[in-house]
PDB file of C-alpha atoms and ligand atoms in Angstrom:
ATOM      1  CA  UNK A 632     100.257  62.471  85.538  1.00 70.00           C
ATOM      2  CA  UNK A 633     102.020  64.163  82.774  1.00 69.00           C
ATOM      3  CA  UNK A 634     101.870  67.763  82.535  1.00 76.00           C
ATOM      4  CA  UNK A 635      98.132  68.848  82.491  1.00 89.00           C
ATOM      5  CA  UNK A 636      97.404  70.578  79.115  1.00 87.00           C
ATOM      6  CA  UNK A 637      95.915  74.358  79.666  1.00 93.00           C
ATOM      7  CA  UNK A 638      93.877  75.662  81.710  1.00 96.00           C
ATOM      8  CA  UNK A 639      94.905  72.985  83.996  1.00 96.00           C
ATOM      9  CA  UNK A 640      98.627  74.045  84.333  1.00 97.00           C
ATOM     10  CA  UNK A 641      97.697  77.297  85.983  1.00 98.00           C
ATOM     11  CA  UNK A 642     100.439  75.205  89.269  1.00 98.00           C
ATOM     12  CA  UNK A 643     102.956  75.106  86.368  1.00 97.00           C
ATOM     13  CA  UNK A 644     102.598  78.795  84.936  1.00 97.00           C
ATOM     14  CA  UNK A 645     102.274  80.495  88.390  1.00 98.00           C
ATOM     15  CA  UNK A 646     104.853  78.217  90.174  1.00 98.00           C
ATOM     16  CA  UNK A 647     106.983  79.082  86.890  1.00 97.00           C
ATOM     17  CA  UNK A 648     107.001  83.151  87.497  1.00 98.00           C
ATOM     18  CA  UNK A 649     103.988  84.205  85.161  1.00 98.00           C
ATOM     19  CA  UNK A 650     101.626  86.529  85.726  1.00 98.00           C
ATOM     20  CA  UNK A 651      97.951  84.840  85.333  1.00 98.00           C
ATOM     21  CA  UNK A 652      94.763  87.929  85.555  1.00 98.00           C
ATOM     22  CA  UNK A 653      92.272  86.663  86.634  1.00 98.00           C
ATOM     23  CA  UNK A 654      88.827  88.464  86.521  1.00 98.00           C
ATOM     24  CA  UNK A 655      86.199  87.854  89.461  1.00 98.00           C
ATOM     25  CA  UNK A 656      82.717  86.543  88.780  1.00 97.00           C
ATOM     26  CA  UNK A 657      80.410  87.522  91.306  1.00 97.00           C
ATOM     27  CA  UNK A 658      77.107  89.288  90.040  1.00 97.00           C
ATOM     28  CA  UNK A 659      76.350  87.026  87.230  1.00 96.00           C
ATOM     29  CA  UNK A 660      75.088  82.964  87.422  1.00 94.00           C
ATOM     30  CA  UNK A 661      74.575  82.670  83.462  1.00 94.00           C
ATOM     31  CA  UNK A 662      77.355  80.479  81.850  1.00 92.00           C
ATOM     32  CA  UNK A 663      77.455  82.622  78.886  1.00 93.00           C
ATOM     33  CA  UNK A 664      78.539  85.608  80.677  1.00 94.00           C
ATOM     34  CA  UNK A 665      81.627  83.654  82.252  1.00 94.00           C
ATOM     35  CA  UNK A 666      82.238  82.457  78.525  1.00 94.00           C
ATOM     36  CA  UNK A 667      82.332  85.944  76.820  1.00 95.00           C
ATOM     37  CA  UNK A 668      84.852  87.102  79.800  1.00 96.00           C
ATOM     38  CA  UNK A 669      87.021  83.787  78.543  1.00 96.00           C
ATOM     39  CA  UNK A 670      86.669  84.209  75.242  1.00 96.00           C
ATOM     40  CA  UNK A 671      87.928  88.064  75.911  1.00 96.00           C
ATOM     41  CA  UNK A 672      90.975  86.720  77.017  1.00 97.00           C
ATOM     42  CA  UNK A 673      91.205  86.215  80.641  1.00 98.00           C
ATOM     43  CA  UNK A 674      93.314  83.398  81.580  1.00 98.00           C
ATOM     44  CA  UNK A 675      91.220  83.013  84.626  1.00 98.00           C
ATOM     45  CA  UNK A 676      87.978  83.422  86.305  1.00 98.00           C
ATOM     46  CA  UNK A 677      87.627  83.447  89.776  1.00 98.00           C
ATOM     47  CA  UNK A 678      83.536  82.798  90.894  1.00 98.00           C
ATOM     48  CA  UNK A 679      82.898  84.174  94.376  1.00 98.00           C
ATOM     49  CA  UNK A 680      81.281  82.211  96.771  1.00 98.00           C
ATOM     50  CA  UNK A 681      81.396  84.564  99.585  1.00 98.00           C
ATOM     51  CA  UNK A 682      80.183  87.867  98.595  1.00 98.00           C
ATOM     52  CA  UNK A 683      79.186  87.294  94.953  1.00 97.00           C
ATOM     53  CA  UNK A 684      76.087  84.918  93.890  1.00 97.00           C
ATOM     54  CA  UNK A 685      77.919  81.845  92.645  1.00 97.00           C
ATOM     55  CA  UNK A 686      76.912  78.034  94.952  1.00 97.00           C
ATOM     56  CA  UNK A 687      78.262  74.707  93.612  1.00 96.00           C
ATOM     57  CA  UNK A 688      75.439  74.175  90.669  1.00 97.00           C
ATOM     58  CA  UNK A 689      75.885  77.785  89.162  1.00 97.00           C
ATOM     59  CA  UNK A 690      80.183  76.541  89.337  1.00 96.00           C
ATOM     60  CA  UNK A 691      79.174  73.198  88.154  1.00 96.00           C
ATOM     61  CA  UNK A 692      77.401  74.775  85.075  1.00 96.00           C
ATOM     62  CA  UNK A 693      79.985  77.859  84.169  1.00 96.00           C
ATOM     63  CA  UNK A 694      83.409  75.851  85.014  1.00 97.00           C
ATOM     64  CA  UNK A 695      82.948  73.916  81.807  1.00 97.00           C
ATOM     65  CA  UNK A 696      82.094  76.845  79.974  1.00 96.00           C
ATOM     66  CA  UNK A 697      85.339  78.653  80.651  1.00 97.00           C
ATOM     67  CA  UNK A 698      87.808  75.827  80.336  1.00 97.00           C
ATOM     68  CA  UNK A 699      86.369  75.391  76.579  1.00 96.00           C
ATOM     69  CA  UNK A 700      88.241  78.952  76.542  1.00 96.00           C
ATOM     70  CA  UNK A 701      91.356  77.368  78.109  1.00 97.00           C
ATOM     71  CA  UNK A 702      90.563  79.859  81.167  1.00 98.00           C
ATOM     72  CA  UNK A 703      91.392  78.523  83.853  1.00 98.00           C
ATOM     73  CA  UNK A 704      88.281  78.390  87.141  1.00 98.00           C
ATOM     74  CA  UNK A 705      89.131  79.661  90.726  1.00 98.00           C
ATOM     75  CA  UNK A 706      86.977  79.804  93.192  1.00 98.00           C
ATOM     76  CA  UNK A 707      86.731  82.123  96.362  1.00 98.00           C
ATOM     77  CA  UNK A 708      84.674  79.952  99.449  1.00 98.00           C
ATOM     78  CA  UNK A 709      82.628  81.745 102.024  1.00 98.00           C
ATOM     79  CA  UNK A 710      84.420  81.974 105.523  1.00 98.00           C
ATOM     80  CA  UNK A 711      85.331  78.966 106.941  1.00 97.00           C
ATOM     81  CA  UNK A 712      83.329  76.970 104.523  1.00 98.00           C
ATOM     82  CA  UNK A 713      86.140  74.256 103.305  1.00 98.00           C
ATOM     83  CA  UNK A 714      83.430  71.333 102.444  1.00 98.00           C
ATOM     84  CA  UNK A 715      82.320  73.956  99.432  1.00 98.00           C
ATOM     85  CA  UNK A 716      86.324  74.133  98.981  1.00 98.00           C
ATOM     86  CA  UNK A 717      86.317  70.309  98.666  1.00 98.00           C
ATOM     87  CA  UNK A 718      83.584  70.315  96.183  1.00 98.00           C
ATOM     88  CA  UNK A 719      84.665  73.107  94.151  1.00 98.00           C
ATOM     89  CA  UNK A 720      87.498  71.038  93.386  1.00 98.00           C
ATOM     90  CA  UNK A 721      85.632  68.488  92.494  1.00 98.00           C
ATOM     91  CA  UNK A 722      83.817  70.343  90.074  1.00 98.00           C
ATOM     92  CA  UNK A 723      87.047  71.474  88.236  1.00 98.00           C
ATOM     93  CA  UNK A 724      88.377  74.103  90.073  1.00 98.00           C
ATOM     94  CA  UNK A 725      92.133  74.764  89.627  1.00 98.00           C
ATOM     95  CA  UNK A 726      92.470  76.876  93.018  1.00 98.00           C
ATOM     96  CA  UNK A 727      90.906  77.475  95.670  1.00 98.00           C
ATOM     97  CA  UNK A 728      90.674  80.726  97.986  1.00 99.00           C
ATOM     98  CA  UNK A 729      89.870  81.015 101.019  1.00 98.00           C
ATOM     99  CA  UNK A 730      88.731  84.114 102.699  1.00 98.00           C
ATOM    100  CA  UNK A 731      89.825  85.600 106.635  1.00 98.00           C
ATOM    101  CA  UNK A 732      92.688  82.748 107.587  1.00 98.00           C
ATOM    102  CA  UNK A 733      93.220  83.832 110.656  1.00 98.00           C
ATOM    103  CA  UNK A 734      95.405  81.451 111.836  1.00 98.00           C
ATOM    104  CA  UNK A 735      97.343  78.170 110.943  1.00 98.00           C
ATOM    105  CA  UNK A 736      95.057  76.231 112.490  1.00 98.00           C
ATOM    106  CA  UNK A 737      92.935  77.550 109.928  1.00 98.00           C
ATOM    107  CA  UNK A 738      94.700  77.061 107.118  1.00 98.00           C
ATOM    108  CA  UNK A 739      95.608  73.376 107.839  1.00 98.00           C
ATOM    109  CA  UNK A 740      91.769  72.730 108.143  1.00 98.00           C
ATOM    110  CA  UNK A 741      91.381  74.716 104.867  1.00 98.00           C
ATOM    111  CA  UNK A 742      94.410  72.668 103.009  1.00 98.00           C
ATOM    112  CA  UNK A 743      92.764  69.338 104.737  1.00 98.00           C
ATOM    113  CA  UNK A 744      89.880  69.925 102.309  1.00 98.00           C
ATOM    114  CA  UNK A 745      91.939  71.038  98.973  1.00 98.00           C
ATOM    115  CA  UNK A 746      94.315  67.878  99.343  1.00 98.00           C
ATOM    116  CA  UNK A 747      94.843  63.943  99.212  1.00 98.00           C
ATOM    117  CA  UNK A 748      96.792  62.491 102.163  1.00 98.00           C
ATOM    118  CA  UNK A 749      99.230  62.790 103.323  1.00 98.00           C
ATOM    119  CA  UNK A 750      98.765  66.385 102.751  1.00 98.00           C
ATOM    120  CA  UNK A 751      95.326  66.562 103.820  1.00 98.00           C
ATOM    121  CA  UNK A 752      91.932  64.267 103.879  1.00 98.00           C
ATOM    122  CA  UNK A 753      90.198  65.778 100.786  1.00 98.00           C
ATOM    123  CA  UNK A 754      87.730  62.521  99.760  1.00 98.00           C
ATOM    124  CA  UNK A 755      87.275  61.149  96.811  1.00 98.00           C
ATOM    125  CA  UNK A 756      84.995  62.155  93.749  1.00 97.00           C
ATOM    126  CA  UNK A 757      86.669  63.944  91.299  1.00 97.00           C
ATOM    127  CA  UNK A 758      84.837  62.399  88.332  1.00 97.00           C
ATOM    128  CA  UNK A 759      84.089  65.943  86.998  1.00 97.00           C
ATOM    129  CA  UNK A 760      87.286  67.757  87.361  1.00 97.00           C
ATOM    130  CA  UNK A 761      89.227  64.339  85.852  1.00 97.00           C
ATOM    131  CA  UNK A 762      86.585  65.102  82.547  1.00 97.00           C
ATOM    132  CA  UNK A 763      87.307  68.628  82.745  1.00 97.00           C
ATOM    133  CA  UNK A 764      91.331  68.290  82.940  1.00 96.00           C
ATOM    134  CA  UNK A 765      91.420  64.895  80.719  1.00 96.00           C
ATOM    135  CA  UNK A 766      92.777  62.244  82.879  1.00 96.00           C
ATOM    136  CA  UNK A 767      91.070  59.294  82.713  1.00 96.00           C
ATOM    137  CA  UNK A 768      93.395  57.070  85.080  1.00 97.00           C
ATOM    138  CA  UNK A 769      92.244  57.315  88.760  1.00 97.00           C
ATOM    139  CA  UNK A 770      95.848  56.303  89.408  1.00 97.00           C
ATOM    140  CA  UNK A 771      97.144  59.023  87.646  1.00 97.00           C
ATOM    141  CA  UNK A 772      94.984  61.847  88.938  1.00 97.00           C
ATOM    142  CA  UNK A 773      95.452  60.906  92.531  1.00 98.00           C
ATOM    143  CA  UNK A 774      99.337  61.077  91.848  1.00 97.00           C
ATOM    144  CA  UNK A 775      99.300  64.696  90.782  1.00 97.00           C
ATOM    145  CA  UNK A 776      96.312  65.959  92.004  1.00 98.00           C
ATOM    146  CA  UNK A 777      97.854  68.081  95.176  1.00 98.00           C
ATOM    147  CA  UNK A 778     100.398  69.329  93.283  1.00 97.00           C
ATOM    148  CA  UNK A 779      97.934  70.675  90.209  1.00 97.00           C
ATOM    149  CA  UNK A 780      95.151  72.205  92.090  1.00 98.00           C
ATOM    150  CA  UNK A 781      96.116  75.571  94.077  1.00 98.00           C
ATOM    151  CA  UNK A 782      94.742  76.407  97.911  1.00 99.00           C
ATOM    152  CA  UNK A 783      95.577  80.008  98.701  1.00 99.00           C
ATOM    153  CA  UNK A 784      94.963  81.407 101.927  1.00 99.00           C
ATOM    154  CA  UNK A 785      93.438  85.406 102.429  1.00 98.00           C
ATOM    155  CA  UNK A 786      95.726  87.571 104.613  1.00 98.00           C
ATOM    156  CA  UNK A 787      92.847  90.273 105.223  1.00 98.00           C
ATOM    157  CA  UNK A 788      93.382  90.659 109.015  1.00 98.00           C
ATOM    158  CA  UNK A 789      95.558  91.635 112.155  1.00 98.00           C
ATOM    159  CA  UNK A 790      95.538  88.133 113.151  1.00 98.00           C
ATOM    160  CA  UNK A 791      96.507  86.712 110.076  1.00 98.00           C
ATOM    161  CA  UNK A 792      99.250  89.122 109.570  1.00 98.00           C
ATOM    162  CA  UNK A 793     100.694  88.446 113.110  1.00 98.00           C
ATOM    163  CA  UNK A 794     100.490  84.515 112.301  1.00 98.00           C
ATOM    164  CA  UNK A 795     101.590  84.808 109.068  1.00 98.00           C
ATOM    165  CA  UNK A 796     105.095  83.037 109.522  1.00 98.00           C
ATOM    166  CA  UNK A 797     103.258  80.266 110.939  1.00 98.00           C
ATOM    167  CA  UNK A 798     100.447  80.134 107.994  1.00 98.00           C
ATOM    168  CA  UNK A 799     103.776  79.886 105.123  1.00 98.00           C
ATOM    169  CA  UNK A 800     104.444  77.138 106.992  1.00 98.00           C
ATOM    170  CA  UNK A 801     101.984  74.904 106.352  1.00 98.00           C
ATOM    171  CA  UNK A 802     102.615  71.768 104.598  1.00 98.00           C
ATOM    172  CA  UNK A 803     100.202  71.769 101.355  1.00 98.00           C
ATOM    173  CA  UNK A 804      99.197  75.232 101.171  1.00 98.00           C
ATOM    174  CA  UNK A 805     100.566  76.671  98.178  1.00 98.00           C
ATOM    175  CA  UNK A 806      99.973  80.227  98.543  1.00 98.00           C
ATOM    176  CA  UNK A 807      98.574  83.950 100.109  1.00 99.00           C
ATOM    177  CA  UNK A 808      96.247  85.867  98.696  1.00 99.00           C
ATOM    178  CA  UNK A 809      95.717  89.412  99.832  1.00 98.00           C
ATOM    179  CA  UNK A 810      92.143  91.296 100.270  1.00 98.00           C
ATOM    180  CA  UNK A 811      93.221  94.848  99.998  1.00 98.00           C
ATOM    181  CA  UNK A 812      89.859  96.123 101.427  1.00 98.00           C
ATOM    182  CA  UNK A 813      89.700  94.469 104.648  1.00 98.00           C
ATOM    183  CA  UNK A 814      93.164  94.732 105.014  1.00 98.00           C
ATOM    184  CA  UNK A 815      92.822  98.353 104.772  1.00 98.00           C
ATOM    185  CA  UNK A 816      90.121  98.005 107.376  1.00 98.00           C
ATOM    186  CA  UNK A 817      91.535  95.890 109.556  1.00 98.00           C
ATOM    187  CA  UNK A 818      94.924  98.301 109.289  1.00 98.00           C
ATOM    188  CA  UNK A 819      92.594 101.217 110.608  1.00 98.00           C
ATOM    189  CA  UNK A 820      91.140  99.358 113.047  1.00 98.00           C
ATOM    190  CA  UNK A 821      87.939 100.309 110.994  1.00 98.00           C
ATOM    191  CA  UNK A 822      88.592 103.590 110.391  1.00 98.00           C
ATOM    192  CA  UNK A 823      88.900 103.819 106.890  1.00 97.00           C
ATOM    193  CA  UNK A 824      88.396 101.507 103.368  1.00 98.00           C
ATOM    194  CA  UNK A 825      91.433 102.229 101.397  1.00 98.00           C
ATOM    195  CA  UNK A 826      92.049  99.312  99.436  1.00 98.00           C
ATOM    196  CA  UNK A 827      94.950 101.389  97.413  1.00 98.00           C
ATOM    197  CA  UNK A 828      96.429 103.462 100.216  1.00 98.00           C
ATOM    198  CA  UNK A 829     100.328 103.009 100.705  1.00 98.00           C
ATOM    199  CA  UNK A 830      99.924 101.577 103.972  1.00 98.00           C
ATOM    200  CA  UNK A 831      98.123  98.920 102.523  1.00 98.00           C
ATOM    201  CA  UNK A 832     100.197  98.212  99.607  1.00 98.00           C
ATOM    202  CA  UNK A 833     102.968  98.317 101.599  1.00 98.00           C
ATOM    203  CA  UNK A 834     101.737  95.752 103.913  1.00 98.00           C
ATOM    204  CA  UNK A 835     100.674  93.538 101.061  1.00 98.00           C
ATOM    205  CA  UNK A 836     104.111  93.939  99.441  1.00 98.00           C
ATOM    206  CA  UNK A 837     105.638  92.531 102.753  1.00 98.00           C
ATOM    207  CA  UNK A 838     103.792  89.928 102.672  1.00 98.00           C
ATOM    208  CA  UNK A 839     104.654  88.605  99.086  1.00 98.00           C
ATOM    209  CA  UNK A 840     108.362  89.227  99.963  1.00 98.00           C
ATOM    210  CA  UNK A 841     107.633  86.692 102.958  1.00 98.00           C
ATOM    211  CA  UNK A 842     105.993  84.260 100.697  1.00 98.00           C
ATOM    212  CA  UNK A 843     107.741  84.346  97.831  1.00 98.00           C
ATOM    213  CA  UNK A 844     111.016  83.667 100.363  1.00 98.00           C
ATOM    214  CA  UNK A 845     108.890  80.685 101.722  1.00 98.00           C
ATOM    215  CA  UNK A 846     108.489  79.338  98.558  1.00 98.00           C
ATOM    216  CA  UNK A 847     104.584  80.143  98.389  1.00 98.00           C
ATOM    217  CA  UNK A 848     102.960  81.816  95.887  1.00 98.00           C
ATOM    218  CA  UNK A 849     101.370  85.438  96.483  1.00 98.00           C
ATOM    219  CA  UNK A 850      97.834  86.222  94.773  1.00 98.00           C
ATOM    220  CA  UNK A 851      95.935  90.059  95.432  1.00 98.00           C
ATOM    221  CA  UNK A 852      92.910  91.784  94.353  1.00 98.00           C
ATOM    222  CA  UNK A 853      93.321  94.422  92.764  1.00 98.00           C
ATOM    223  CA  UNK A 854      90.381  97.625  92.412  1.00 98.00           C
ATOM    224  CA  UNK A 855      92.573  99.171  89.889  1.00 97.00           C
ATOM    225  CA  UNK A 856      95.338  98.486  86.743  1.00 98.00           C
ATOM    226  CA  UNK A 857      97.487 100.683  88.710  1.00 98.00           C
ATOM    227  CA  UNK A 858      97.353  98.877  91.581  1.00 98.00           C
ATOM    228  CA  UNK A 859      97.861  95.389  89.464  1.00 98.00           C
ATOM    229  CA  UNK A 860     101.534  96.899  88.278  1.00 98.00           C
ATOM    230  CA  UNK A 861     102.274  97.432  92.002  1.00 98.00           C
ATOM    231  CA  UNK A 862     101.589  93.708  93.216  1.00 98.00           C
ATOM    232  CA  UNK A 863     103.025  92.311  89.974  1.00 98.00           C
ATOM    233  CA  UNK A 864     105.911  94.576  90.447  1.00 98.00           C
ATOM    234  CA  UNK A 865     106.500  93.262  94.144  1.00 98.00           C
ATOM    235  CA  UNK A 866     105.961  89.350  93.362  1.00 98.00           C
ATOM    236  CA  UNK A 867     102.626  88.820  93.215  1.00 98.00           C
ATOM    237  CA  UNK A 868     101.620  86.489  90.287  1.00 98.00           C
ATOM    238  CA  UNK A 869      97.890  85.390  90.742  1.00 98.00           C
ATOM    239  CA  UNK A 870      96.291  89.196  90.141  1.00 98.00           C
ATOM    240  CA  UNK A 871      92.226  89.200  90.293  1.00 98.00           C
ATOM    241  CA  UNK A 872      91.823  92.599  88.000  1.00 98.00           C
ATOM    242  CA  UNK A 873      88.390  93.228  86.983  1.00 98.00           C
ATOM    243  CA  UNK A 874      85.276  92.523  88.528  1.00 98.00           C
ATOM    244  CA  UNK A 875      81.936  91.317  86.021  1.00 97.00           C
ATOM    245  CA  UNK A 876      79.607  94.025  86.630  1.00 97.00           C
ATOM    246  CA  UNK A 877      81.940  96.825  86.960  1.00 97.00           C
ATOM    247  CA  UNK A 878      83.645  95.402  83.645  1.00 97.00           C
ATOM    248  CA  UNK A 879      79.856  95.798  82.002  1.00 96.00           C
ATOM    249  CA  UNK A 880      78.970  98.647  83.667  1.00 97.00           C
ATOM    250  CA  UNK A 881      82.111 100.729  82.383  1.00 96.00           C
ATOM    251  CA  UNK A 882      81.888  99.245  79.037  1.00 95.00           C
ATOM    252  CA  UNK A 883      78.559 100.442  78.672  1.00 95.00           C
ATOM    253  CA  UNK A 884      79.274 104.105  79.837  1.00 96.00           C
ATOM    254  CA  UNK A 885      82.324 104.453  77.419  1.00 94.00           C
ATOM    255  CA  UNK A 886      79.662 103.233  74.605  1.00 92.00           C
ATOM    256  CA  UNK A 887      77.169 106.152  75.577  1.00 94.00           C
ATOM    257  CA  UNK A 888      80.056 108.662  75.481  1.00 94.00           C
ATOM    258  CA  UNK A 889      81.594 107.518  72.822  1.00 91.00           C
ATOM    259  CA  UNK A 890      78.505 108.080  70.479  1.00 89.00           C
ATOM    260  CA  UNK A 891      78.027 111.268  72.666  1.00 88.00           C
ATOM    261  CA  UNK A 892      81.085 112.650  71.901  1.00 86.00           C
ATOM    262  CA  UNK A 893      82.234 112.120  68.130  1.00 66.00           C
ATOM    263  CA  UNK A 894      79.220 110.406  66.961  1.00 57.00           C
ATOM    264  CA  UNK A 895      80.850 106.900  66.993  1.00 57.00           C
ATOM    265  CA  UNK A 896      79.853 103.578  69.141  1.00 54.00           C
ATOM    266  CA  UNK A 897      82.960 102.132  69.767  1.00 56.00           C
ATOM    267  CA  UNK A 898      81.184  98.905  70.945  1.00 55.00           C
ATOM    268  CA  UNK A 899      78.508  98.088  68.713  1.00 54.00           C
ATOM    269  CA  UNK A 900      79.507  94.393  68.847  1.00 54.00           C
ATOM    270  CA  UNK A 901      81.636  92.141  66.973  1.00 54.00           C
ATOM    271  CA  UNK A 902      79.725  91.838  63.750  1.00 55.00           C
ATOM    272  CA  UNK A 903      77.942  88.321  64.730  1.00 55.00           C
ATOM    273  CA  UNK A 904      75.209  89.682  67.315  1.00 55.00           C
TER     274      UNK A 904
HETATM  275  C1  LIG B 557      89.138  92.076  99.945  1.00 87.51           C
HETATM  276  O1  LIG B 557      89.939  92.844  99.354  1.00 87.51           O
HETATM  277  O2  LIG B 557      89.322  92.590 101.024  1.00 87.51           O
HETATM  278  C2  LIG B 557      88.701  91.115  99.386  1.00 87.51           C
HETATM  279  O3  LIG B 557      88.046  90.353  99.919  1.00 87.51           O
HETATM  280  C3  LIG B 557      89.165  91.094  97.489  1.00 87.51           C
HETATM  281  O4  LIG B 557      87.873  90.837  97.437  1.00 87.51           O
HETATM  282 MG1  LIG B 558      87.880  90.321 101.906  1.00 87.51          MG
END
C-alpha cells in the first residue's frame, strides 16, 4: 500500500517523531460536535467507549465526518472488549487504545483483534475503512493495514508496570498509553487521584523511556497543558489534551466572563451562524 493520505498516515507521522494532539470525545454522540473539534484543528480525535458514550453506531456516524477534515479517528474500547477493537478499525479507526492491559497475555489478545495474520487474527471486513482511507485494492489493504493501524495498550496499574518489559516485547503492539488518573490511584493504593503529581508524572516518563528504547510509541492522557508539554518532552508522541464537554464548558465560561468584565463577547460565533 502506498503511503496513505492524511489522516490515515497517523502511524507514519508518530513513528517519524511528530507530536500529535488528540481531543477526547466522551459526552456527545452528535457527529457535528466532533466535526467542530476537527474543524478547529485537532489532528486527532479519540472516541471513548470505556467511560464515554460511544458505541459502534456513533463511531460509524462520526468517523467519516472527522476524516473529512483530515483528522485521525482513534477509539478507546471498554476494558477487555477486544471485539470492539476489531469493529473500530473496520469502521475506520487509525488507532485503538485498550485500557487496563495488565499482562503480555492481555496485550497479545488485544493485538490479535487489531492485526491481520501473521501478527494477529483480525477477521476480514474492512469495507468502511478502505473507503475512508481511499484504498480500493483488497490486496494492497491486506499488505499495509498492519503497519497503518496502531494498537496502544494502556499502562495504568501496578500489574502493568510490573509486566511492562514483557508487554513491550509483544509483536504487533505499536505502543503504550498512560492513563494518569488510574496510574495515580494505583501508585497510592487507592489513596489519591493525582494525575499531575510528581510520582505519577515521573513513573509515566519512565514508561515512555522504556517504550522508546524498545522501539515502541508512547502516548498519554494529559489533564492540563503543562502536563501535555511535559509529556512531549518525555518522549510521548500521541497526547490527549482536551475533553469535549470540558472544552465547551470552559469556552462558555470564558465567553460569559469576557462580557461581564469588559463588555466584549469574545466568542460570539464565526460570522456564519
Ligand atoms: C486515566 O487517566 O486513567 C485514563 O484512562 C484517561 O482517560
Ligand atoms: Mg484509566
